[in-house]
PDB file of C-alpha atoms in Angstrom:
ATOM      1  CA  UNK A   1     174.666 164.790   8.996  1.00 76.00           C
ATOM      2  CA  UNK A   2     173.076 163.638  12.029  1.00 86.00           C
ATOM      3  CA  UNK A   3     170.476 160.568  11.571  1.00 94.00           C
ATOM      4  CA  UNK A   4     168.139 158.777  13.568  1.00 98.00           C
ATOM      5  CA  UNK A   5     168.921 155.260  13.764  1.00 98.00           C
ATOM      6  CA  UNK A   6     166.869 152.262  13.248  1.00 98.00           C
ATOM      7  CA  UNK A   7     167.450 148.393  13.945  1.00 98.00           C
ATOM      8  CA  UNK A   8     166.753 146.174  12.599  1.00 98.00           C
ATOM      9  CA  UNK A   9     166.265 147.478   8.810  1.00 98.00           C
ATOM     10  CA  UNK A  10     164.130 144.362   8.135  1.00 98.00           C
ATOM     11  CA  UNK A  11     162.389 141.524  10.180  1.00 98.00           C
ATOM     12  CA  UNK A  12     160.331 138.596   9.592  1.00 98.00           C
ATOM     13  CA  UNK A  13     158.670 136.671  12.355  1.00 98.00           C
ATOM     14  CA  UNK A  14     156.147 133.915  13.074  1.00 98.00           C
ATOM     15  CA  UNK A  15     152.764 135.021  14.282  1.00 97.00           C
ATOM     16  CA  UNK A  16     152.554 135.066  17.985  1.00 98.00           C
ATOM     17  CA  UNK A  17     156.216 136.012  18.142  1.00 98.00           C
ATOM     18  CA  UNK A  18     157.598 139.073  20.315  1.00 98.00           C
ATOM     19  CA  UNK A  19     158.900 141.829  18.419  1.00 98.00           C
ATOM     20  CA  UNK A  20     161.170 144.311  19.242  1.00 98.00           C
ATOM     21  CA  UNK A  21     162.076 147.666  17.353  1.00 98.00           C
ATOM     22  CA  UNK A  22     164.831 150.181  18.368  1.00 98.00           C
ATOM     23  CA  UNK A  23     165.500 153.611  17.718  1.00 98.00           C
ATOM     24  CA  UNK A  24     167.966 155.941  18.690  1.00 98.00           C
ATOM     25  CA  UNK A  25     167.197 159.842  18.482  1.00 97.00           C
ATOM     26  CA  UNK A  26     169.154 162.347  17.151  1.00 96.00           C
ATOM     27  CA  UNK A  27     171.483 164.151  20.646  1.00 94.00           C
ATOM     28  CA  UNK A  28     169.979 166.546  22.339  1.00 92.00           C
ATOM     29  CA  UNK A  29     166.566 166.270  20.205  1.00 93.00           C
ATOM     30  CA  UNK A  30     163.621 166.221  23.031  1.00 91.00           C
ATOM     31  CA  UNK A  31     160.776 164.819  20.655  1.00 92.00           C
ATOM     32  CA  UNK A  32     160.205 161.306  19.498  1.00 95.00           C
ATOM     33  CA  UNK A  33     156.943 160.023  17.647  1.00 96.00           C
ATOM     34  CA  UNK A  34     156.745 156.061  16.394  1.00 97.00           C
ATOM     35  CA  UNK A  35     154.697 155.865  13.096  1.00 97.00           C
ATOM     36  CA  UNK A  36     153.483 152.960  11.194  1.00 97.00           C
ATOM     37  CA  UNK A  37     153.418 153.437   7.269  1.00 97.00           C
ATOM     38  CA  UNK A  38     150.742 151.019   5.040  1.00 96.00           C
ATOM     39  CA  UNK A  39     149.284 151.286   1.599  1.00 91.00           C
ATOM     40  CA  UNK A  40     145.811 151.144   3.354  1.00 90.00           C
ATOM     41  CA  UNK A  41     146.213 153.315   6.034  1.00 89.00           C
ATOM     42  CA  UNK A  42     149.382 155.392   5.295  1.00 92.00           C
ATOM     43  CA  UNK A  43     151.371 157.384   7.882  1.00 95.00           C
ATOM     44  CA  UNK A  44     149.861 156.569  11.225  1.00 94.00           C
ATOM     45  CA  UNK A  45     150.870 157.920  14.336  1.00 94.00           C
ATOM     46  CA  UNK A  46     151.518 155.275  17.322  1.00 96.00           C
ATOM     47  CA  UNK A  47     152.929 156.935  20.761  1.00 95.00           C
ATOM     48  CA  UNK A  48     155.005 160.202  20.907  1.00 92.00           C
ATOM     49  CA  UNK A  49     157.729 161.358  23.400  1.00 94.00           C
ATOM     50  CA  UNK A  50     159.003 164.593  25.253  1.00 91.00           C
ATOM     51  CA  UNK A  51     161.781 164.543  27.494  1.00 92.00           C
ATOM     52  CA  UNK A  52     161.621 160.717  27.403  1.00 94.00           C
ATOM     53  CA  UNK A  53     157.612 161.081  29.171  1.00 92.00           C
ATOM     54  CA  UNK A  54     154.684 159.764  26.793  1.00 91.00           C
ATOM     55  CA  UNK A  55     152.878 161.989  25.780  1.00 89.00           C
ATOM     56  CA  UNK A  56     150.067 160.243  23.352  1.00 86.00           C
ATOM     57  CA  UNK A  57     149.555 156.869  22.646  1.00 86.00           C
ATOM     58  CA  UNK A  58     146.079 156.851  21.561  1.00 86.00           C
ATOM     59  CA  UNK A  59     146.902 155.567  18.213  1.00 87.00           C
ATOM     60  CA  UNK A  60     148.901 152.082  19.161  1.00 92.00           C
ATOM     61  CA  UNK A  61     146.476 148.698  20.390  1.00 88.00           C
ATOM     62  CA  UNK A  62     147.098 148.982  23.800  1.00 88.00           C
ATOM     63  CA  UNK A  63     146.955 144.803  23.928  1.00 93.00           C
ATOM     64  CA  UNK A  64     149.385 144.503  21.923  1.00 96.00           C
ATOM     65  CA  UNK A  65     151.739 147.229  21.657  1.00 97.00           C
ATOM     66  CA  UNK A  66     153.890 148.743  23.864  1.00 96.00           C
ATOM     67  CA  UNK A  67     156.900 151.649  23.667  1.00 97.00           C
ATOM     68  CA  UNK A  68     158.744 153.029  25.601  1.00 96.00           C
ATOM     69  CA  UNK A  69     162.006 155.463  25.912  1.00 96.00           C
ATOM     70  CA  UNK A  70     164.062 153.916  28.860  1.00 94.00           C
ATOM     71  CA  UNK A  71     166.355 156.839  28.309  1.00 94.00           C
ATOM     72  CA  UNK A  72     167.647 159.980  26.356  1.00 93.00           C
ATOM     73  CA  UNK A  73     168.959 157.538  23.446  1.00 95.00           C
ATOM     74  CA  UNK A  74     166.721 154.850  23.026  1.00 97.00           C
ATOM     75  CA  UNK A  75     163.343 154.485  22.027  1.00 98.00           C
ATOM     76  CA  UNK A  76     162.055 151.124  21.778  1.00 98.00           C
ATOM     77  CA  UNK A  77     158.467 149.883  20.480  1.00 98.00           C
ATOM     78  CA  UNK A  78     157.211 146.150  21.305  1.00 98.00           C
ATOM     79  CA  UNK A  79     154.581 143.802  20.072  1.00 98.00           C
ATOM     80  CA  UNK A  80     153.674 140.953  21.618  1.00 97.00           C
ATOM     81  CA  UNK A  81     151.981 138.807  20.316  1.00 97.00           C
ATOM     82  CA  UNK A  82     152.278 139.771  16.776  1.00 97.00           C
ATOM     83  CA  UNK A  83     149.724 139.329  14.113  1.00 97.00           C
ATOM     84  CA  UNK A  84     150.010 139.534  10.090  1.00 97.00           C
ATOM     85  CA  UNK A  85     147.790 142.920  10.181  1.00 96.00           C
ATOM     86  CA  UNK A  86     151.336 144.001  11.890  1.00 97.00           C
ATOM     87  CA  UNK A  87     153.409 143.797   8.782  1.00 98.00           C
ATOM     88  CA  UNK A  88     154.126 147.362   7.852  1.00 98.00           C
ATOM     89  CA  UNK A  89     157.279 149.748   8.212  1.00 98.00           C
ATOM     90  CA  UNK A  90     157.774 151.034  11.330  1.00 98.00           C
ATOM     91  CA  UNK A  91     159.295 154.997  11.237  1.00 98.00           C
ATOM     92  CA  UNK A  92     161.014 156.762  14.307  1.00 98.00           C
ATOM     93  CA  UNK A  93     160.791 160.273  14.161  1.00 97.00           C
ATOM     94  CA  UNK A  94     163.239 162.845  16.380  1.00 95.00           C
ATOM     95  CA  UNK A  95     162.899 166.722  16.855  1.00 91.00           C
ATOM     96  CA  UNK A  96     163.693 169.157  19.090  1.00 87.00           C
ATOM     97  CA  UNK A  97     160.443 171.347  20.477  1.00 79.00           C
ATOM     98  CA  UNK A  98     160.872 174.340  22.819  1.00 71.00           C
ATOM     99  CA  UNK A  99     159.356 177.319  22.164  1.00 63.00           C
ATOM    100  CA  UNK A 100     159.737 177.088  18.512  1.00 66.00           C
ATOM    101  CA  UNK A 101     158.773 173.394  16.661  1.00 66.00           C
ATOM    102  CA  UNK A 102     161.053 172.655  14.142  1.00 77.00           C
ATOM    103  CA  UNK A 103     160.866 169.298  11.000  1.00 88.00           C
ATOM    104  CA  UNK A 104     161.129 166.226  12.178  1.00 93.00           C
ATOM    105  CA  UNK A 105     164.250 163.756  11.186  1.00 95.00           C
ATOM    106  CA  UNK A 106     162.425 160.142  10.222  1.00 97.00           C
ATOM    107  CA  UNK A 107     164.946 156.793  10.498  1.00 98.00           C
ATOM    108  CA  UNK A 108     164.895 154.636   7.512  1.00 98.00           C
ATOM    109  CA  UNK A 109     161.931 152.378   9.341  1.00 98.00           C
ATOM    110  CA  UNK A 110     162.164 148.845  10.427  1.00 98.00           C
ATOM    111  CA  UNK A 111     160.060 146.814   7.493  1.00 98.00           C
ATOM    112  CA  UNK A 112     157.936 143.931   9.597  1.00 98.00           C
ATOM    113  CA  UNK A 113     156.675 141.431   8.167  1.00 98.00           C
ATOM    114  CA  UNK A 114     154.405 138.881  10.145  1.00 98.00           C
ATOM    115  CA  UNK A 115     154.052 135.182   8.645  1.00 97.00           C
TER     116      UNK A 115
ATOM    117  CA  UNK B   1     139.648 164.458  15.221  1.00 51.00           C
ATOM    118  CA  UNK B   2     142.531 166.321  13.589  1.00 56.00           C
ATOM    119  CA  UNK B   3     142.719 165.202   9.973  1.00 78.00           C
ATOM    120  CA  UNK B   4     144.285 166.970   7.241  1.00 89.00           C
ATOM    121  CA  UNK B   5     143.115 165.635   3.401  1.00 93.00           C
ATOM    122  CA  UNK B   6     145.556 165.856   0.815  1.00 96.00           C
ATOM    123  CA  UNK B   7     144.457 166.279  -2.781  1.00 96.00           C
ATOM    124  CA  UNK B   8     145.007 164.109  -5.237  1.00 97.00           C
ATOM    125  CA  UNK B   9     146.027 161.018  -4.289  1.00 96.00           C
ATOM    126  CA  UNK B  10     148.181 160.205  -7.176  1.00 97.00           C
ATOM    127  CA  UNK B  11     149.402 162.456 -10.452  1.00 97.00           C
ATOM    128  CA  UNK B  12     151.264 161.442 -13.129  1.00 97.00           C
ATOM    129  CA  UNK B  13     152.960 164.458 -15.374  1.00 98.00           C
ATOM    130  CA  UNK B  14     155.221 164.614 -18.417  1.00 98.00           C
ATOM    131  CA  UNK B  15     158.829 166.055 -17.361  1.00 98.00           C
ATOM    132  CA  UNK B  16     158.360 169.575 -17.566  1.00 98.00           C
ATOM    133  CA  UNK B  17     155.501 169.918 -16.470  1.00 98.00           C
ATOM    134  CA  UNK B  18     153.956 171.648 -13.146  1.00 98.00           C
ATOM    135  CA  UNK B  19     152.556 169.463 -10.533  1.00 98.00           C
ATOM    136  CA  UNK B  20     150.540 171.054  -7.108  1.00 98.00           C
ATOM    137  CA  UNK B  21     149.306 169.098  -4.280  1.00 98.00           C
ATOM    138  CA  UNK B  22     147.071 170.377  -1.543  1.00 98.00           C
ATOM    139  CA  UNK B  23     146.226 169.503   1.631  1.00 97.00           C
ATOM    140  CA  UNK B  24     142.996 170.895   3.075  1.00 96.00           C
ATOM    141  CA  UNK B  25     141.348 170.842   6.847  1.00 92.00           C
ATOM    142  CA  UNK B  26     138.174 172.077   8.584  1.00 89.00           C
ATOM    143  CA  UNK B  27     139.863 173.539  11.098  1.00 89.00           C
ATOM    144  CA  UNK B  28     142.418 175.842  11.370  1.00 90.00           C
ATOM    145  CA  UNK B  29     145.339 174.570  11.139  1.00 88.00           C
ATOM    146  CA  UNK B  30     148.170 175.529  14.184  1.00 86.00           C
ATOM    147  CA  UNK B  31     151.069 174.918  11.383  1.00 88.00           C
ATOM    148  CA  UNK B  32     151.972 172.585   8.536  1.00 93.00           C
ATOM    149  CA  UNK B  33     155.160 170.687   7.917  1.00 94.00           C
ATOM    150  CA  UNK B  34     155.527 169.791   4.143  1.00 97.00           C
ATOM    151  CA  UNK B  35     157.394 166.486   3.383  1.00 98.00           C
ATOM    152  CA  UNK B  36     158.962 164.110   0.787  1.00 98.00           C
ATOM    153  CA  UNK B  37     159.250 160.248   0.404  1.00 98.00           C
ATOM    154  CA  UNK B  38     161.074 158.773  -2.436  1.00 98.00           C
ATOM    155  CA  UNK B  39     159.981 155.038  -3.222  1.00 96.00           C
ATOM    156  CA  UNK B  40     161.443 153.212  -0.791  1.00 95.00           C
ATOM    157  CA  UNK B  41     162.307 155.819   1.379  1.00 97.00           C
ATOM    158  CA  UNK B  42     161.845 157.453   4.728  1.00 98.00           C
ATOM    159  CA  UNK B  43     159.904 160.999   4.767  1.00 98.00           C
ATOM    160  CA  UNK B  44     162.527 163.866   4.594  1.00 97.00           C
ATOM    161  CA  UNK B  45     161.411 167.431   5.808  1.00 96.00           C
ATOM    162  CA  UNK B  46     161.282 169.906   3.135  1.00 97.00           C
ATOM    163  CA  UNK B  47     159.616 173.211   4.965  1.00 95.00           C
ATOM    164  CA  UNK B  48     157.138 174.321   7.943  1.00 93.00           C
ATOM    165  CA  UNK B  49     154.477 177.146   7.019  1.00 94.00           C
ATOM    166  CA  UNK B  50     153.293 178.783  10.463  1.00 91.00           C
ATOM    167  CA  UNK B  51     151.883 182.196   9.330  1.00 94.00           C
ATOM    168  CA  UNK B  52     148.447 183.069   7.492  1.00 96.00           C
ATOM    169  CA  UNK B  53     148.831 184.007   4.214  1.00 97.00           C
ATOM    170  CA  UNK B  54     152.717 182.661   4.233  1.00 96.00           C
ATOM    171  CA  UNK B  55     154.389 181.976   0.682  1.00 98.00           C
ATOM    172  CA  UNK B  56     158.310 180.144   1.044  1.00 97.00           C
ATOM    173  CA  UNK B  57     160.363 178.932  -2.197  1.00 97.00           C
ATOM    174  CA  UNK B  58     163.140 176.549  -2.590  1.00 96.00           C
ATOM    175  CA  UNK B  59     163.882 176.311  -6.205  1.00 97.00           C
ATOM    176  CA  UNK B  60     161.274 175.030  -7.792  1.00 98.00           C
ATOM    177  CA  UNK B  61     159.047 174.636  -5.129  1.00 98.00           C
ATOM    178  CA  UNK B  62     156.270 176.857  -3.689  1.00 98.00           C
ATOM    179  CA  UNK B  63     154.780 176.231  -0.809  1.00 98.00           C
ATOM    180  CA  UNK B  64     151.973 178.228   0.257  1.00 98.00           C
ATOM    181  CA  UNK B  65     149.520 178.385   3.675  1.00 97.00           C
ATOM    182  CA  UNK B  66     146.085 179.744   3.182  1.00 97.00           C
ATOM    183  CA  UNK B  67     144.956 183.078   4.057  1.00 96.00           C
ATOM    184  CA  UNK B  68     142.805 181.475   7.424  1.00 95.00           C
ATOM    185  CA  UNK B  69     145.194 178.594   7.753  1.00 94.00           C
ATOM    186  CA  UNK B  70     142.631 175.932   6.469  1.00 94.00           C
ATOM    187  CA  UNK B  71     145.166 174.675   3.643  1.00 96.00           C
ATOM    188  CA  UNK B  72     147.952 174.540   2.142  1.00 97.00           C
ATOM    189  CA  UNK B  73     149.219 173.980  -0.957  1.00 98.00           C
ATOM    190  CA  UNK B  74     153.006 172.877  -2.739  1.00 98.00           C
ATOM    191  CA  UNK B  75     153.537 173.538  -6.687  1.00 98.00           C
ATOM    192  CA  UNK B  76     156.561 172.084  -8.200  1.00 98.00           C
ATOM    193  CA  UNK B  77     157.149 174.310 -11.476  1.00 98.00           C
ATOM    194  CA  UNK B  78     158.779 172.522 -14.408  1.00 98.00           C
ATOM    195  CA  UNK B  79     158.989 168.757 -13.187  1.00 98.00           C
ATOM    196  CA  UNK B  80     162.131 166.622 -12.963  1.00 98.00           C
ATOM    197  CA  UNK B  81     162.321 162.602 -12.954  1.00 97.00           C
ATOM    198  CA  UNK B  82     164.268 163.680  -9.257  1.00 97.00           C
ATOM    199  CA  UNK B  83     160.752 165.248  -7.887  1.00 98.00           C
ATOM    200  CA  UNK B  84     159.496 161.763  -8.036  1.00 98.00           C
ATOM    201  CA  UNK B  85     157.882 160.222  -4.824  1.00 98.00           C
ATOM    202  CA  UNK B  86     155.144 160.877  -2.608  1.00 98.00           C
ATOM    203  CA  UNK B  87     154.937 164.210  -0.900  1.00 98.00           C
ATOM    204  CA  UNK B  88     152.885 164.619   2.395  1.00 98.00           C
ATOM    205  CA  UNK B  89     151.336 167.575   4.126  1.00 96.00           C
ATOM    206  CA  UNK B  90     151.476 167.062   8.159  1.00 94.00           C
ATOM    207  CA  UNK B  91     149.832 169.446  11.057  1.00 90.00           C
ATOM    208  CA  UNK B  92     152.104 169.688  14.085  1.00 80.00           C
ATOM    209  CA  UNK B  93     148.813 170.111  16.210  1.00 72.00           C
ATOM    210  CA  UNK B  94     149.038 172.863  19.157  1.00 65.00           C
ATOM    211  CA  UNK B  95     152.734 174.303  18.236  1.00 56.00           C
ATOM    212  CA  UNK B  96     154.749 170.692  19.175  1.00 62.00           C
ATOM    213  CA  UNK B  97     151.858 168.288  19.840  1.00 72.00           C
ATOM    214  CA  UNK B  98     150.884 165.592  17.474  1.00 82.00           C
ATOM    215  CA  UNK B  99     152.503 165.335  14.245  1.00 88.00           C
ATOM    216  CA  UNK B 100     149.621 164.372  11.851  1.00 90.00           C
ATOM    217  CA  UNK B 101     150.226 163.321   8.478  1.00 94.00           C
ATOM    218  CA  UNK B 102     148.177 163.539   5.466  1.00 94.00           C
ATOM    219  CA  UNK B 103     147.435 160.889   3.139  1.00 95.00           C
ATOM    220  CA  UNK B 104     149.980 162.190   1.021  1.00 97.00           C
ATOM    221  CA  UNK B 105     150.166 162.727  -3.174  1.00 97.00           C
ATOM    222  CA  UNK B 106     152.535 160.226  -5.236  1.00 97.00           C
ATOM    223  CA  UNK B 107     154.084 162.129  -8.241  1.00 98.00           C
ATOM    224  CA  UNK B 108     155.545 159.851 -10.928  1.00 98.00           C
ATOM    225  CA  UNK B 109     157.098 161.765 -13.505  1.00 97.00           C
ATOM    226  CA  UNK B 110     157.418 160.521 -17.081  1.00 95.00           C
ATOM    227  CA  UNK B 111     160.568 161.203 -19.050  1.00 93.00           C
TER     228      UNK B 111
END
């Protein structure tokens, strides 16, 4: 079965630290969203993709938070500096959207936690 | 904004018995997208409702999408320790837009 693919599975980092989260889409899916999971605040949408262009990023701290897909098979998400109100899991989401809009394939999530 | 509220937050059920989540909105609703997350898991897709009125059954799961696409709801008939997890209702907003996630209803299932 094809997978999306998440590094690193787990990370723990200093406060003020860069971090870096990869994710690489299913081939040929067009679609990829960046999610944050919490108990609080549960599945929260971040910055979405089509065709590698963003399309919505209203949901990520613009200060702090940064993603990007610098091409078809990698999309990569970036705080710096990051705080403890950071620790979460991270989800990458691919899916392939034309005329028809199809389920979504989620990664197994990067788990952050910020000490 | 979009938001979609899922009801209840949490239900705990004997095995055997029937569990049904729903997720409600005061809008109508362009689609849903129906999915599950074991403990420790990653969300897995189960099935995407587009039409008014639409009913769609795997197994023992019914998944239903109201009559002016304002909810939804997903019954699990006869539990199993295997349905446990958290199941979420999400609105893919404008036909491939956002992807919007309820808050989503843990089932814990009790041998």
């Amino acid at each position: 079965d094809a997978r999306v693919t998440q590094t690193p599975r787990h990370k723990v980092t200093e406060m003020g630290q860069e971090v870096t989260m990869r994710c690489q889409p299913i081939l040929g899916h067009n679609t990829v969203f960046w999610y944050r999971q919490t108990m609080m605040q549960g599945l929260e949408l971040l910055a979405y993709f089509r065709n590698r262009a963003p399309l919505d990023d209203s949901g990520m701290p613009k200060d702090r938070f940064s993603a990007e897909m610098p091409d078809a098979t990698l999309a990569t998400l970036k705080i710096q500096p990051s705080e403890p109100r950071d620790s979460a899991v991270y989800f990458c989401a691919s899916g392939l959207n034309r005329q028809h809009v199809y389920g979504y394939t989620f990664g197994s999530g990067t788990r952050l936690t910020v000490v | 904004g979009q938001q979609v509220m899922q009801i209840p937050q949490y239900q705990h059920v004997q095995e055997g018995e029937d569990f049904t989540t729903y997720c409600n909105s005061s809008t109508t609703l362009s689609n849903i997208q129906w999915y599950k997350q074991r403990p420790g898991g990653h969300p897995v897709f189960l099935i995407q409702l587009v039409k008014s009125g639409e009913v769609k059954k795997q197994k023992r799961l019914t998944f239903q999408f109201g009559e002016a696409k304002k909810n939804s709801s997903l019954h699990i008939t006869a539990t199993q320790t295997t349905d446990v997890g958290t199941y979420f209702c999400a609105e893919s907003y404008n036909q491939g837009g956002k992807l919007i996630f309820g808050q989503g209803t843990e089932l814990s299932v009790k041998p």
